[in-house]
PDB file of C-alpha atoms in Angstrom:
ATOM      1  CA  MET A   1     -41.789  16.616 -58.597  1.00  0.00           C
ATOM      2  CA  LYS A   2     -39.397  17.631 -55.822  1.00  0.00           C
ATOM      3  CA  SER A   3     -38.034  21.184 -55.917  1.00  0.00           C
ATOM      4  CA  ILE A   4     -34.439  22.095 -56.616  1.00  0.00           C
ATOM      5  CA  TYR A   5     -34.106  23.198 -52.989  1.00  0.00           C
ATOM      6  CA  TYR A   6     -34.851  19.667 -51.853  1.00  0.00           C
ATOM      7  CA  HIS A   7     -32.005  18.294 -53.986  1.00  0.00           C
ATOM      8  CA  LEU A   8     -29.649  21.065 -52.863  1.00  0.00           C
ATOM      9  CA  ASN A   9     -30.367  20.251 -49.213  1.00  0.00           C
ATOM     10  CA  LYS A  10     -29.707  16.565 -49.881  1.00  0.00           C
ATOM     11  CA  ILE A  11     -26.389  17.457 -51.517  1.00  0.00           C
ATOM     12  CA  LYS A  12     -25.490  19.692 -48.540  1.00  0.00           C
ATOM     13  CA  ALA A  13     -26.248  16.907 -46.075  1.00  0.00           C
ATOM     14  CA  ALA A  14     -24.173  14.408 -48.034  1.00  0.00           C
ATOM     15  CA  ALA A  15     -21.304  16.886 -48.254  1.00  0.00           C
ATOM     16  CA  LEU A  16     -21.381  17.500 -44.498  1.00  0.00           C
ATOM     17  CA  ILE A  17     -21.346  13.766 -43.781  1.00  0.00           C
ATOM     18  CA  LEU A  18     -18.425  13.274 -46.172  1.00  0.00           C
ATOM     19  CA  LEU A  19     -16.554  16.197 -44.589  1.00  0.00           C
ATOM     20  CA  SER A  20     -17.088  14.735 -41.118  1.00  0.00           C
ATOM     21  CA  VAL A  21     -15.729  11.362 -42.213  1.00  0.00           C
ATOM     22  CA  VAL A  22     -12.675  12.987 -43.804  1.00  0.00           C
ATOM     23  CA  LEU A  23     -11.950  15.114 -40.741  1.00  0.00           C
ATOM     24  CA  PHE A  24     -12.355  12.135 -38.417  1.00  0.00           C
ATOM     25  CA  SER A  25     -10.044  10.064 -40.599  1.00  0.00           C
ATOM     26  CA  ARG A  26      -7.452  12.835 -40.557  1.00  0.00           C
ATOM     27  CA  CYS A  27      -7.637  12.992 -36.754  1.00  0.00           C
ATOM     28  CA  VAL A  28      -7.077   9.264 -36.519  1.00  0.00           C
ATOM     29  CA  ASP A  29      -4.187   9.397 -38.967  1.00  0.00           C
ATOM     30  CA  GLU A  30      -2.535  12.362 -37.282  1.00  0.00           C
ATOM     31  CA  VAL A  31      -2.617  10.908 -33.746  1.00  0.00           C
ATOM     32  CA  PRO A  32      -1.223   7.378 -34.107  1.00  0.00           C
ATOM     33  CA  MET A  33      -0.530   5.050 -31.185  1.00  0.00           C
ATOM     34  CA  ASP A  34       3.176   5.728 -30.702  1.00  0.00           C
ATOM     35  CA  ILE A  35       4.916   3.582 -28.077  1.00  0.00           C
ATOM     36  CA  SER A  36       8.446   4.175 -29.335  1.00  0.00           C
ATOM     37  CA  GLY A  37       9.126   6.510 -26.399  1.00  0.00           C
ATOM     38  CA  TYR A  38       7.826   4.085 -23.778  1.00  0.00           C
ATOM     39  CA  LYS A  39      10.320   3.522 -20.972  1.00  0.00           C
ATOM     40  CA  GLU A  40       9.908   0.725 -18.468  1.00  0.00           C
ATOM     41  CA  GLU A  41      10.411   1.745 -14.840  1.00  0.00           C
ATOM     42  CA  LEU A  42      10.376   0.030 -11.470  1.00  0.00           C
ATOM     43  CA  ILE A  43       7.612   0.940  -9.003  1.00  0.00           C
ATOM     44  CA  VAL A  44       8.281   0.468  -5.283  1.00  0.00           C
ATOM     45  CA  ASN A  45       5.646   1.142  -2.616  1.00  0.00           C
ATOM     46  CA  ALA A  46       5.873   0.422   1.111  1.00  0.00           C
ATOM     47  CA  ILE A  47       4.603   1.762   4.431  1.00  0.00           C
ATOM     48  CA  PHE A  48       6.603   1.009   7.573  1.00  0.00           C
ATOM     49  CA  ASP A  49       4.194   1.521  10.479  1.00  0.00           C
ATOM     50  CA  THR A  50       5.204   1.395  14.149  1.00  0.00           C
ATOM     51  CA  SER A  51       1.864  -0.215  15.076  1.00  0.00           C
ATOM     52  CA  LEU A  52       2.215  -3.210  12.743  1.00  0.00           C
ATOM     53  CA  SER A  53       4.276  -6.384  12.948  1.00  0.00           C
ATOM     54  CA  ASN A  54       4.132  -7.207   9.233  1.00  0.00           C
ATOM     55  CA  HIS A  55       5.259  -4.727   6.597  1.00  0.00           C
ATOM     56  CA  TYR A  56       4.724  -5.304   2.880  1.00  0.00           C
ATOM     57  CA  ILE A  57       6.879  -4.005   0.048  1.00  0.00           C
ATOM     58  CA  TYR A  58       5.192  -3.967  -3.354  1.00  0.00           C
ATOM     59  CA  VAL A  59       7.468  -4.088  -6.395  1.00  0.00           C
ATOM     60  CA  SER A  60       6.304  -3.937 -10.006  1.00  0.00           C
ATOM     61  CA  ARG A  61       7.340  -2.750 -13.442  1.00  0.00           C
ATOM     62  CA  THR A  62       5.385  -0.197 -15.403  1.00  0.00           C
ATOM     63  CA  GLY A  63       3.362  -1.700 -18.251  1.00  0.00           C
ATOM     64  CA  LEU A  64       1.640  -0.140 -21.236  1.00  0.00           C
ATOM     65  CA  LEU A  65      -1.722  -0.619 -19.505  1.00  0.00           C
ATOM     66  CA  ASN A  66      -1.156  -1.887 -15.949  1.00  0.00           C
ATOM     67  CA  PRO A  67       1.842  -2.441 -13.649  1.00  0.00           C
ATOM     68  CA  ILE A  68       3.376  -5.919 -13.808  1.00  0.00           C
ATOM     69  CA  PRO A  69       4.200  -7.396 -10.357  1.00  0.00           C
ATOM     70  CA  GLU A  70       7.853  -8.280  -9.825  1.00  0.00           C
ATOM     71  CA  LYS A  71       7.916 -11.579  -7.927  1.00  0.00           C
ATOM     72  CA  GLU A  72      11.700 -11.906  -7.800  1.00  0.00           C
ATOM     73  CA  ALA A  73      14.018  -9.066  -6.841  1.00  0.00           C
ATOM     74  CA  ASP A  74      16.914  -8.292  -4.534  1.00  0.00           C
ATOM     75  CA  VAL A  75      15.448  -6.272  -1.655  1.00  0.00           C
ATOM     76  CA  LYS A  76      17.692  -4.835   1.056  1.00  0.00           C
ATOM     77  CA  LEU A  77      16.512  -2.982   4.151  1.00  0.00           C
ATOM     78  CA  PHE A  78      18.599  -0.715   6.379  1.00  0.00           C
ATOM     79  CA  ILE A  79      17.497   0.757   9.727  1.00  0.00           C
ATOM     80  CA  ASN A  80      19.730   3.496  11.142  1.00  0.00           C
ATOM     81  CA  ASP A  81      22.465   2.530   8.642  1.00  0.00           C
ATOM     82  CA  VAL A  82      22.445  -1.117   9.771  1.00  0.00           C
ATOM     83  CA  ARG A  83      21.404  -3.761   7.262  1.00  0.00           C
ATOM     84  CA  VAL A  84      18.731  -6.017   8.743  1.00  0.00           C
ATOM     85  CA  LYS A  85      17.330  -9.296   7.467  1.00  0.00           C
ATOM     86  CA  ASP A  86      16.324  -9.016   3.819  1.00  0.00           C
ATOM     87  CA  PRO A  87      12.573  -8.911   3.123  1.00  0.00           C
ATOM     88  CA  VAL A  88      11.350 -12.208   1.657  1.00  0.00           C
ATOM     89  CA  PRO A  89       8.919 -12.961  -1.193  1.00  0.00           C
ATOM     90  CA  HIS A  90       5.360 -13.161   0.060  1.00  0.00           C
ATOM     91  CA  THR A  91       1.758 -13.144  -1.142  1.00  0.00           C
ATOM     92  CA  VAL A  92      -0.951 -10.905   0.283  1.00  0.00           C
ATOM     93  CA  TYR A  93      -4.485 -12.205  -0.110  1.00  0.00           C
ATOM     94  CA  ARG A  94      -7.481  -9.930  -0.088  1.00  0.00           C
ATOM     95  CA  LEU A  95      -9.307 -10.309   3.199  1.00  0.00           C
ATOM     96  CA  PHE A  96     -12.078 -12.943   2.980  1.00  0.00           C
ATOM     97  CA  HIS A  97     -11.335 -13.390  -0.763  1.00  0.00           C
ATOM     98  CA  LYS A  98      -8.411 -15.781  -1.223  1.00  0.00           C
ATOM     99  CA  GLN A  99      -8.854 -15.813  -4.990  1.00  0.00           C
ATOM    100  CA  VAL A 100      -7.621 -12.198  -5.054  1.00  0.00           C
ATOM    101  CA  TYR A 101      -3.969 -11.829  -4.202  1.00  0.00           C
ATOM    102  CA  ARG A 102      -0.893  -9.749  -4.886  1.00  0.00           C
ATOM    103  CA  PRO A 103       2.811 -10.690  -4.773  1.00  0.00           C
ATOM    104  CA  CYS A 104       5.034  -8.616  -2.503  1.00  0.00           C
ATOM    105  CA  PHE A 105       7.981  -8.820  -0.105  1.00  0.00           C
ATOM    106  CA  LEU A 106       7.593  -9.131   3.661  1.00  0.00           C
ATOM    107  CA  THR A 107       9.625  -7.847   6.595  1.00  0.00           C
ATOM    108  CA  THR A 108       8.753  -8.319  10.272  1.00  0.00           C
ATOM    109  CA  GLU A 109      11.263  -5.797  11.605  1.00  0.00           C
ATOM    110  CA  LYS A 110      10.145  -3.537  14.456  1.00  0.00           C
ATOM    111  CA  PHE A 111      10.143   0.178  13.669  1.00  0.00           C
ATOM    112  CA  ASN A 112      10.263   3.010  16.203  1.00  0.00           C
ATOM    113  CA  PRO A 113       9.868   6.803  16.036  1.00  0.00           C
ATOM    114  CA  GLY A 114      13.134   8.389  14.958  1.00  0.00           C
ATOM    115  CA  ASP A 115      14.305   5.406  12.886  1.00  0.00           C
ATOM    116  CA  ARG A 116      15.986   6.222   9.588  1.00  0.00           C
ATOM    117  CA  ILE A 117      15.074   3.768   6.826  1.00  0.00           C
ATOM    118  CA  ARG A 118      16.773   2.956   3.543  1.00  0.00           C
ATOM    119  CA  LEU A 119      15.256   0.509   1.058  1.00  0.00           C
ATOM    120  CA  GLU A 120      17.200  -0.787  -1.937  1.00  0.00           C
ATOM    121  CA  VAL A 121      15.495  -2.808  -4.673  1.00  0.00           C
ATOM    122  CA  ALA A 122      17.121  -4.303  -7.778  1.00  0.00           C
ATOM    123  CA  THR A 123      15.644  -6.592 -10.419  1.00  0.00           C
ATOM    124  CA  LYS A 124      17.293  -9.945 -11.106  1.00  0.00           C
ATOM    125  CA  ASP A 125      18.057  -8.978 -14.701  1.00  0.00           C
ATOM    126  CA  GLY A 126      19.993  -5.928 -13.520  1.00  0.00           C
ATOM    127  CA  LYS A 127      17.902  -3.476 -15.548  1.00  0.00           C
ATOM    128  CA  HIS A 128      16.546  -1.557 -12.572  1.00  0.00           C
ATOM    129  CA  GLN A 129      18.051  -0.393  -9.271  1.00  0.00           C
ATOM    130  CA  THR A 130      16.152   1.881  -6.908  1.00  0.00           C
ATOM    131  CA  VAL A 131      16.868   3.518  -3.555  1.00  0.00           C
ATOM    132  CA  ALA A 132      14.358   5.128  -1.203  1.00  0.00           C
ATOM    133  CA  GLU A 133      15.001   6.815   2.132  1.00  0.00           C
ATOM    134  CA  THR A 134      12.571   7.957   4.804  1.00  0.00           C
ATOM    135  CA  ALA A 135      12.256   8.329   8.569  1.00  0.00           C
ATOM    136  CA  ILE A 136       9.681   7.516  11.239  1.00  0.00           C
ATOM    137  CA  PRO A 137       8.245  10.759  12.706  1.00  0.00           C
ATOM    138  CA  LYS A 138       7.637  11.381  16.383  1.00  0.00           C
ATOM    139  CA  SER A 139       4.307   9.917  17.446  1.00  0.00           C
ATOM    140  CA  VAL A 140       1.406  11.988  18.785  1.00  0.00           C
ATOM    141  CA  GLY A 141      -1.156  10.204  20.915  1.00  0.00           C
ATOM    142  CA  ILE A 142      -4.936  10.310  21.068  1.00  0.00           C
ATOM    143  CA  ASP A 143      -6.178  11.964  24.256  1.00  0.00           C
ATOM    144  CA  LYS A 144      -9.670  10.488  24.063  1.00  0.00           C
ATOM    145  CA  ILE A 145     -12.493   9.530  21.730  1.00  0.00           C
ATOM    146  CA  SER A 146     -16.278   9.729  22.058  1.00  0.00           C
ATOM    147  CA  TRP A 147     -19.203   8.561  19.972  1.00  0.00           C
ATOM    148  CA  GLU A 148     -22.583  10.001  19.106  1.00  0.00           C
ATOM    149  CA  GLU A 149     -25.216   7.697  17.635  1.00  0.00           C
ATOM    150  CA  PRO A 150     -26.937   8.832  14.430  1.00  0.00           C
ATOM    151  CA  VAL A 151     -30.370  10.348  14.681  1.00  0.00           C
ATOM    152  CA  VAL A 152     -33.300   8.274  13.456  1.00  0.00           C
ATOM    153  CA  GLY A 153     -33.209   7.791   9.702  1.00  0.00           C
ATOM    154  CA  LYS A 154     -29.537   8.699   9.294  1.00  0.00           C
ATOM    155  CA  GLN A 155     -26.676   6.348   8.454  1.00  0.00           C
ATOM    156  CA  HIS A 156     -23.639   8.057  10.001  1.00  0.00           C
ATOM    157  CA  GLY A 157     -22.750   8.383  13.647  1.00  0.00           C
ATOM    158  CA  THR A 158     -20.267  11.030  14.783  1.00  0.00           C
ATOM    159  CA  LEU A 159     -16.810  10.145  16.066  1.00  0.00           C
ATOM    160  CA  TYR A 160     -14.965  12.764  18.134  1.00  0.00           C
ATOM    161  CA  THR A 161     -11.184  12.351  18.359  1.00  0.00           C
ATOM    162  CA  THR A 162      -9.284  14.616  20.759  1.00  0.00           C
ATOM    163  CA  MET A 163      -5.544  15.101  20.238  1.00  0.00           C
ATOM    164  CA  THR A 164      -2.856  17.538  21.357  1.00  0.00           C
ATOM    165  CA  ASP A 165      -0.593  18.889  18.648  1.00  0.00           C
ATOM    166  CA  PRO A 166       2.914  19.819  19.887  1.00  0.00           C
ATOM    167  CA  LYS A 167       3.466  23.557  19.583  1.00  0.00           C
ATOM    168  CA  ASP A 168       6.317  25.157  17.646  1.00  0.00           C
ATOM    169  CA  GLU A 169       6.566  22.131  15.353  1.00  0.00           C
ATOM    170  CA  LYS A 170       5.333  21.395  11.849  1.00  0.00           C
ATOM    171  CA  ASN A 171       3.433  18.123  12.029  1.00  0.00           C
ATOM    172  CA  PHE A 172       1.462  16.099   9.495  1.00  0.00           C
ATOM    173  CA  TYR A 173      -1.195  13.531  10.343  1.00  0.00           C
ATOM    174  CA  GLN A 174      -3.550  10.869   9.045  1.00  0.00           C
ATOM    175  CA  LEU A 175      -6.747   9.860  10.869  1.00  0.00           C
ATOM    176  CA  ARG A 176      -8.246   6.434  10.148  1.00  0.00           C
ATOM    177  CA  PHE A 177     -10.861   4.025  11.474  1.00  0.00           C
ATOM    178  CA  ALA A 178      -9.976   0.333  11.338  1.00  0.00           C
ATOM    179  CA  GLU A 179     -11.323  -3.117  12.023  1.00  0.00           C
ATOM    180  CA  GLU A 180      -8.652  -5.407  13.470  1.00  0.00           C
ATOM    181  CA  GLY A 181      -8.720  -9.122  14.138  1.00  0.00           C
ATOM    182  CA  VAL A 182      -7.389 -12.550  13.208  1.00  0.00           C
ATOM    183  CA  PHE A 183      -8.445 -14.438  10.092  1.00  0.00           C
ATOM    184  CA  GLU A 184      -7.110 -17.946   9.450  1.00  0.00           C
ATOM    185  CA  ASP A 185      -4.536 -17.496  12.235  1.00  0.00           C
ATOM    186  CA  LYS A 186      -3.195 -14.294  10.684  1.00  0.00           C
ATOM    187  CA  PRO A 187      -3.701 -10.774  12.050  1.00  0.00           C
ATOM    188  CA  TYR A 188      -5.379  -8.274   9.781  1.00  0.00           C
ATOM    189  CA  ARG A 189      -6.235  -4.586   9.726  1.00  0.00           C
ATOM    190  CA  ARG A 190      -9.017  -3.352   7.466  1.00  0.00           C
ATOM    191  CA  ILE A 191      -9.340   0.399   6.989  1.00  0.00           C
ATOM    192  CA  LEU A 192     -12.958   1.557   6.874  1.00  0.00           C
ATOM    193  CA  SER A 193     -14.346   4.708   5.333  1.00  0.00           C
ATOM    194  CA  MET A 194     -14.736   7.931   7.288  1.00  0.00           C
ATOM    195  CA  ASN A 195     -16.374  11.181   6.282  1.00  0.00           C
ATOM    196  CA  HIS A 196     -14.594  14.412   7.161  1.00  0.00           C
ATOM    197  CA  SER A 197     -16.850  16.880   5.343  1.00  0.00           C
ATOM    198  CA  GLN A 198     -17.906  18.669   8.548  1.00  0.00           C
ATOM    199  CA  GLU A 199     -14.363  19.039   9.905  1.00  0.00           C
ATOM    200  CA  PRO A 200     -12.600  22.283   8.819  1.00  0.00           C
ATOM    201  CA  VAL A 201      -9.136  20.990   9.777  1.00  0.00           C
ATOM    202  CA  MET A 202      -9.601  18.200   7.220  1.00  0.00           C
ATOM    203  CA  ASN A 203     -10.710  20.588   4.485  1.00  0.00           C
ATOM    204  CA  ASP A 204      -8.133  23.375   4.415  1.00  0.00           C
ATOM    205  CA  GLY A 205      -9.978  25.312   7.083  1.00  0.00           C
ATOM    206  CA  LYS A 206     -13.425  25.027   5.496  1.00  0.00           C
ATOM    207  CA  SER A 207     -16.492  22.967   6.311  1.00  0.00           C
ATOM    208  CA  THR A 208     -17.971  21.360   3.199  1.00  0.00           C
ATOM    209  CA  ALA A 209     -21.021  19.876   4.874  1.00  0.00           C
ATOM    210  CA  THR A 210     -24.022  19.589   2.611  1.00  0.00           C
ATOM    211  CA  THR A 211     -27.468  18.408   3.584  1.00  0.00           C
ATOM    212  CA  SER A 212     -28.887  15.545   1.514  1.00  0.00           C
ATOM    213  CA  ASP A 213     -31.976  13.394   1.753  1.00  0.00           C
ATOM    214  CA  GLU A 214     -29.818  10.377   2.591  1.00  0.00           C
ATOM    215  CA  ASP A 215     -27.591  11.783   5.285  1.00  0.00           C
ATOM    216  CA  SER A 216     -26.298  14.995   6.782  1.00  0.00           C
ATOM    217  CA  TYR A 217     -22.788  13.716   6.054  1.00  0.00           C
ATOM    218  CA  PHE A 218     -22.578  14.233   2.325  1.00  0.00           C
ATOM    219  CA  SER A 219     -19.741  12.606   0.367  1.00  0.00           C
ATOM    220  CA  SER A 220     -16.314  14.036   1.102  1.00  0.00           C
ATOM    221  CA  PRO A 221     -14.242  13.081  -1.960  1.00  0.00           C
ATOM    222  CA  ASN A 222     -11.502  15.601  -1.308  1.00  0.00           C
ATOM    223  CA  ASN A 223     -10.041  13.893   1.747  1.00  0.00           C
ATOM    224  CA  ASN A 224     -10.673  10.172   1.547  1.00  0.00           C
ATOM    225  CA  MET A 225      -7.175   9.615   2.934  1.00  0.00           C
ATOM    226  CA  GLY A 226      -7.957  11.564   6.118  1.00  0.00           C
ATOM    227  CA  VAL A 227      -4.772  13.654   6.024  1.00  0.00           C
ATOM    228  CA  PHE A 228      -4.238  17.047   7.646  1.00  0.00           C
ATOM    229  CA  TYR A 229      -1.548  19.181   9.242  1.00  0.00           C
ATOM    230  CA  ASP A 230      -1.288  21.598  12.120  1.00  0.00           C
ATOM    231  CA  LYS A 231      -1.941  24.883  10.314  1.00  0.00           C
ATOM    232  CA  TRP A 232      -5.392  25.091  11.947  1.00  0.00           C
ATOM    233  CA  LEU A 233      -4.404  23.428  15.218  1.00  0.00           C
ATOM    234  CA  ASN A 234      -3.284  25.165  18.385  1.00  0.00           C
ATOM    235  CA  GLY A 235      -2.643  22.651  21.118  1.00  0.00           C
ATOM    236  CA  THR A 236      -5.584  20.422  22.054  1.00  0.00           C
ATOM    237  CA  TYR A 237      -8.272  19.962  19.407  1.00  0.00           C
ATOM    238  CA  THR A 238     -11.234  17.624  18.810  1.00  0.00           C
ATOM    239  CA  LEU A 239     -11.752  16.309  15.281  1.00  0.00           C
ATOM    240  CA  LYS A 240     -15.272  15.522  14.091  1.00  0.00           C
ATOM    241  CA  SER A 241     -15.774  12.647  11.630  1.00  0.00           C
ATOM    242  CA  GLY A 242     -18.692  10.653  10.300  1.00  0.00           C
ATOM    243  CA  VAL A 243     -18.641   6.842  10.453  1.00  0.00           C
ATOM    244  CA  ARG A 244     -21.239   4.708   8.709  1.00  0.00           C
ATOM    245  CA  VAL A 245     -22.868   2.529  11.358  1.00  0.00           C
ATOM    246  CA  ALA A 246     -23.416  -0.364   8.929  1.00  0.00           C
ATOM    247  CA  GLN A 247     -19.634  -0.913   8.834  1.00  0.00           C
ATOM    248  CA  ILE A 248     -19.508  -1.797  12.539  1.00  0.00           C
ATOM    249  CA  ARG A 249     -20.112  -5.528  12.988  1.00  0.00           C
ATOM    250  CA  PRO A 250     -20.981  -7.094  16.355  1.00  0.00           C
ATOM    251  CA  GLY A 251     -18.105  -9.083  17.824  1.00  0.00           C
ATOM    252  CA  ALA A 252     -15.347  -7.362  15.842  1.00  0.00           C
ATOM    253  CA  GLU A 253     -12.779  -4.970  17.328  1.00  0.00           C
ATOM    254  CA  TYR A 254     -12.399  -1.428  16.062  1.00  0.00           C
ATOM    255  CA  TYR A 255      -9.703   1.175  16.589  1.00  0.00           C
ATOM    256  CA  VAL A 256      -9.179   4.830  15.875  1.00  0.00           C
ATOM    257  CA  LEU A 257      -5.721   5.375  14.379  1.00  0.00           C
ATOM    258  CA  LEU A 258      -3.808   8.654  14.494  1.00  0.00           C
ATOM    259  CA  SER A 259      -0.647   8.483  12.422  1.00  0.00           C
ATOM    260  CA  SER A 260       2.193  10.973  12.340  1.00  0.00           C
ATOM    261  CA  ILE A 261       3.471  11.092   8.764  1.00  0.00           C
ATOM    262  CA  THR A 262       6.228  12.878   6.891  1.00  0.00           C
ATOM    263  CA  GLU A 263       5.589  15.998   4.838  1.00  0.00           C
ATOM    264  CA  GLY A 264       6.374  14.139   1.615  1.00  0.00           C
ATOM    265  CA  PHE A 265       3.914  11.347   2.385  1.00  0.00           C
ATOM    266  CA  TYR A 266       1.286  13.962   3.252  1.00  0.00           C
ATOM    267  CA  PHE A 267       1.535  15.467  -0.233  1.00  0.00           C
ATOM    268  CA  TYR A 268       1.546  11.993  -1.790  1.00  0.00           C
ATOM    269  CA  LEU A 269      -1.752  11.177  -0.051  1.00  0.00           C
ATOM    270  CA  ARG A 270      -3.152  14.591  -1.013  1.00  0.00           C
ATOM    271  CA  ALA A 271      -2.448  13.687  -4.633  1.00  0.00           C
ATOM    272  CA  ILE A 272      -4.275  10.373  -4.146  1.00  0.00           C
ATOM    273  CA  ASN A 273      -7.212  12.371  -2.772  1.00  0.00           C
ATOM    274  CA  THR A 274      -7.314  14.418  -5.959  1.00  0.00           C
ATOM    275  CA  LEU A 275      -7.207  11.342  -8.192  1.00  0.00           C
ATOM    276  CA  GLU A 276     -10.146   9.852  -6.272  1.00  0.00           C
ATOM    277  CA  SER A 277     -12.123  13.094  -6.238  1.00  0.00           C
ATOM    278  CA  GLU A 278     -15.391  13.290  -8.161  1.00  0.00           C
ATOM    279  CA  ASP A 279     -14.095  16.576  -9.594  1.00  0.00           C
ATOM    280  CA  PHE A 280     -11.180  14.815 -11.307  1.00  0.00           C
ATOM    281  CA  ILE A 281     -11.982  13.662 -14.833  1.00  0.00           C
ATOM    282  CA  GLU A 282      -9.141  11.838 -16.549  1.00  0.00           C
ATOM    283  CA  GLY A 283      -8.384  13.394 -19.907  1.00  0.00           C
ATOM    284  CA  LEU A 284     -10.167  16.653 -19.127  1.00  0.00           C
ATOM    285  CA  THR A 285      -8.474  17.659 -15.879  1.00  0.00           C
ATOM    286  CA  THR A 286      -4.875  18.774 -15.474  1.00  0.00           C
ATOM    287  CA  PRO A 287      -2.776  15.587 -15.034  1.00  0.00           C
ATOM    288  CA  ILE A 288      -1.834  14.759 -11.439  1.00  0.00           C
ATOM    289  CA  ILE A 289       1.814  13.929 -10.775  1.00  0.00           C
ATOM    290  CA  LEU A 290       2.264  11.684  -7.753  1.00  0.00           C
ATOM    291  CA  PRO A 291       5.229  12.674  -5.569  1.00  0.00           C
ATOM    292  CA  SER A 292       7.915  10.000  -5.280  1.00  0.00           C
ATOM    293  CA  ASN A 293      10.944   9.437  -3.055  1.00  0.00           C
ATOM    294  CA  VAL A 294      12.129   6.402  -5.023  1.00  0.00           C
ATOM    295  CA  LYS A 295      15.344   7.275  -6.851  1.00  0.00           C
ATOM    296  CA  GLY A 296      15.694   5.349 -10.091  1.00  0.00           C
ATOM    297  CA  GLY A 297      11.992   4.522 -10.251  1.00  0.00           C
ATOM    298  CA  LYS A 298       8.525   5.497  -9.082  1.00  0.00           C
ATOM    299  CA  GLY A 299       6.368   5.001  -6.006  1.00  0.00           C
ATOM    300  CA  TYR A 300       6.607   6.013  -2.370  1.00  0.00           C
ATOM    301  CA  VAL A 301       8.255   4.492   0.691  1.00  0.00           C
ATOM    302  CA  ALA A 302       6.804   5.944   3.890  1.00  0.00           C
ATOM    303  CA  GLY A 303       7.587   5.847   7.580  1.00  0.00           C
ATOM    304  CA  VAL A 304       4.565   6.180   9.872  1.00  0.00           C
ATOM    305  CA  ALA A 305       4.196   6.421  13.658  1.00  0.00           C
ATOM    306  CA  THR A 306       0.697   5.299  14.625  1.00  0.00           C
ATOM    307  CA  GLU A 307      -1.076   5.574  17.958  1.00  0.00           C
ATOM    308  CA  ARG A 308      -4.325   3.654  18.367  1.00  0.00           C
ATOM    309  CA  ILE A 309      -7.194   3.581  20.819  1.00  0.00           C
ATOM    310  CA  GLN A 310      -9.965   0.994  20.918  1.00  0.00           C
ATOM    311  CA  PHE A 311     -13.377   2.149  19.812  1.00  0.00           C
ATOM    312  CA  SER A 312     -16.609   1.318  21.604  1.00  0.00           C
ATOM    313  CA  LYS A 313     -20.119   2.600  20.920  1.00  0.00           C
ATOM    314  CA  LYS A 314     -20.904   2.478  24.638  1.00  0.00           C
TER     315      LYS A 314
END
């Protein structure tokens, strides 16, 4: 015959299970899915780059789960207070994957450093009207680049990019590595990954290099966008970045891109860095608010002055 303690323990266990169910039910009841305060907004994103001939404007409406592309809208573009030809509806296909595409609007206007840009977007139903203004910064060129092959057993080579930052100015930059070419009679630019973990200028003055069994260039999640500014620069400086050799295909053309960006776009890209960081855990980390210069909506419209120099491993 089982002791009274056995039965008491069984009763305790049952009570705890029942209590857990009740508490869980109360939590569910007290935090209902409330969408009564949901407000639809228009999202406008565009980058006007001096080094490109095609510029894409992405327009969508906020959805409960994902943005909904806006295929029809009135889009007006002004350069230095002069209205130019309106951007036209267009479709961007993912490179080498035509089954993946995204609606947008296209303009082929030429942009130059110093240009002032105004973009107006309105939906056909008249519910949303947005205005965004930006300017193209002064460009800063690349003095030279050099390449160091990876040592045996490693996957990253080292790219050295030398630039001269103008003194007595506050400048913001983005460094990228790109494959450029023509696919199905259309020019393309594909941005490839770089690793800036060993470059203090890219990491708020600190080197975050960590040695791993795979590679001396450990992941650098805090600056995937490759943005920096001149706080740690004083005239001519050489940036050190890791580039995975497997990305470089024979026969393709590659370029190092140095873009001058606005202060607002710099902080926008810094926020993107944080969202992509391994340290950011949605729901447990302080929410990240993306900066926006789109009045009446969300998103970012940026002006960028890019200088490029062709890359060669030789």
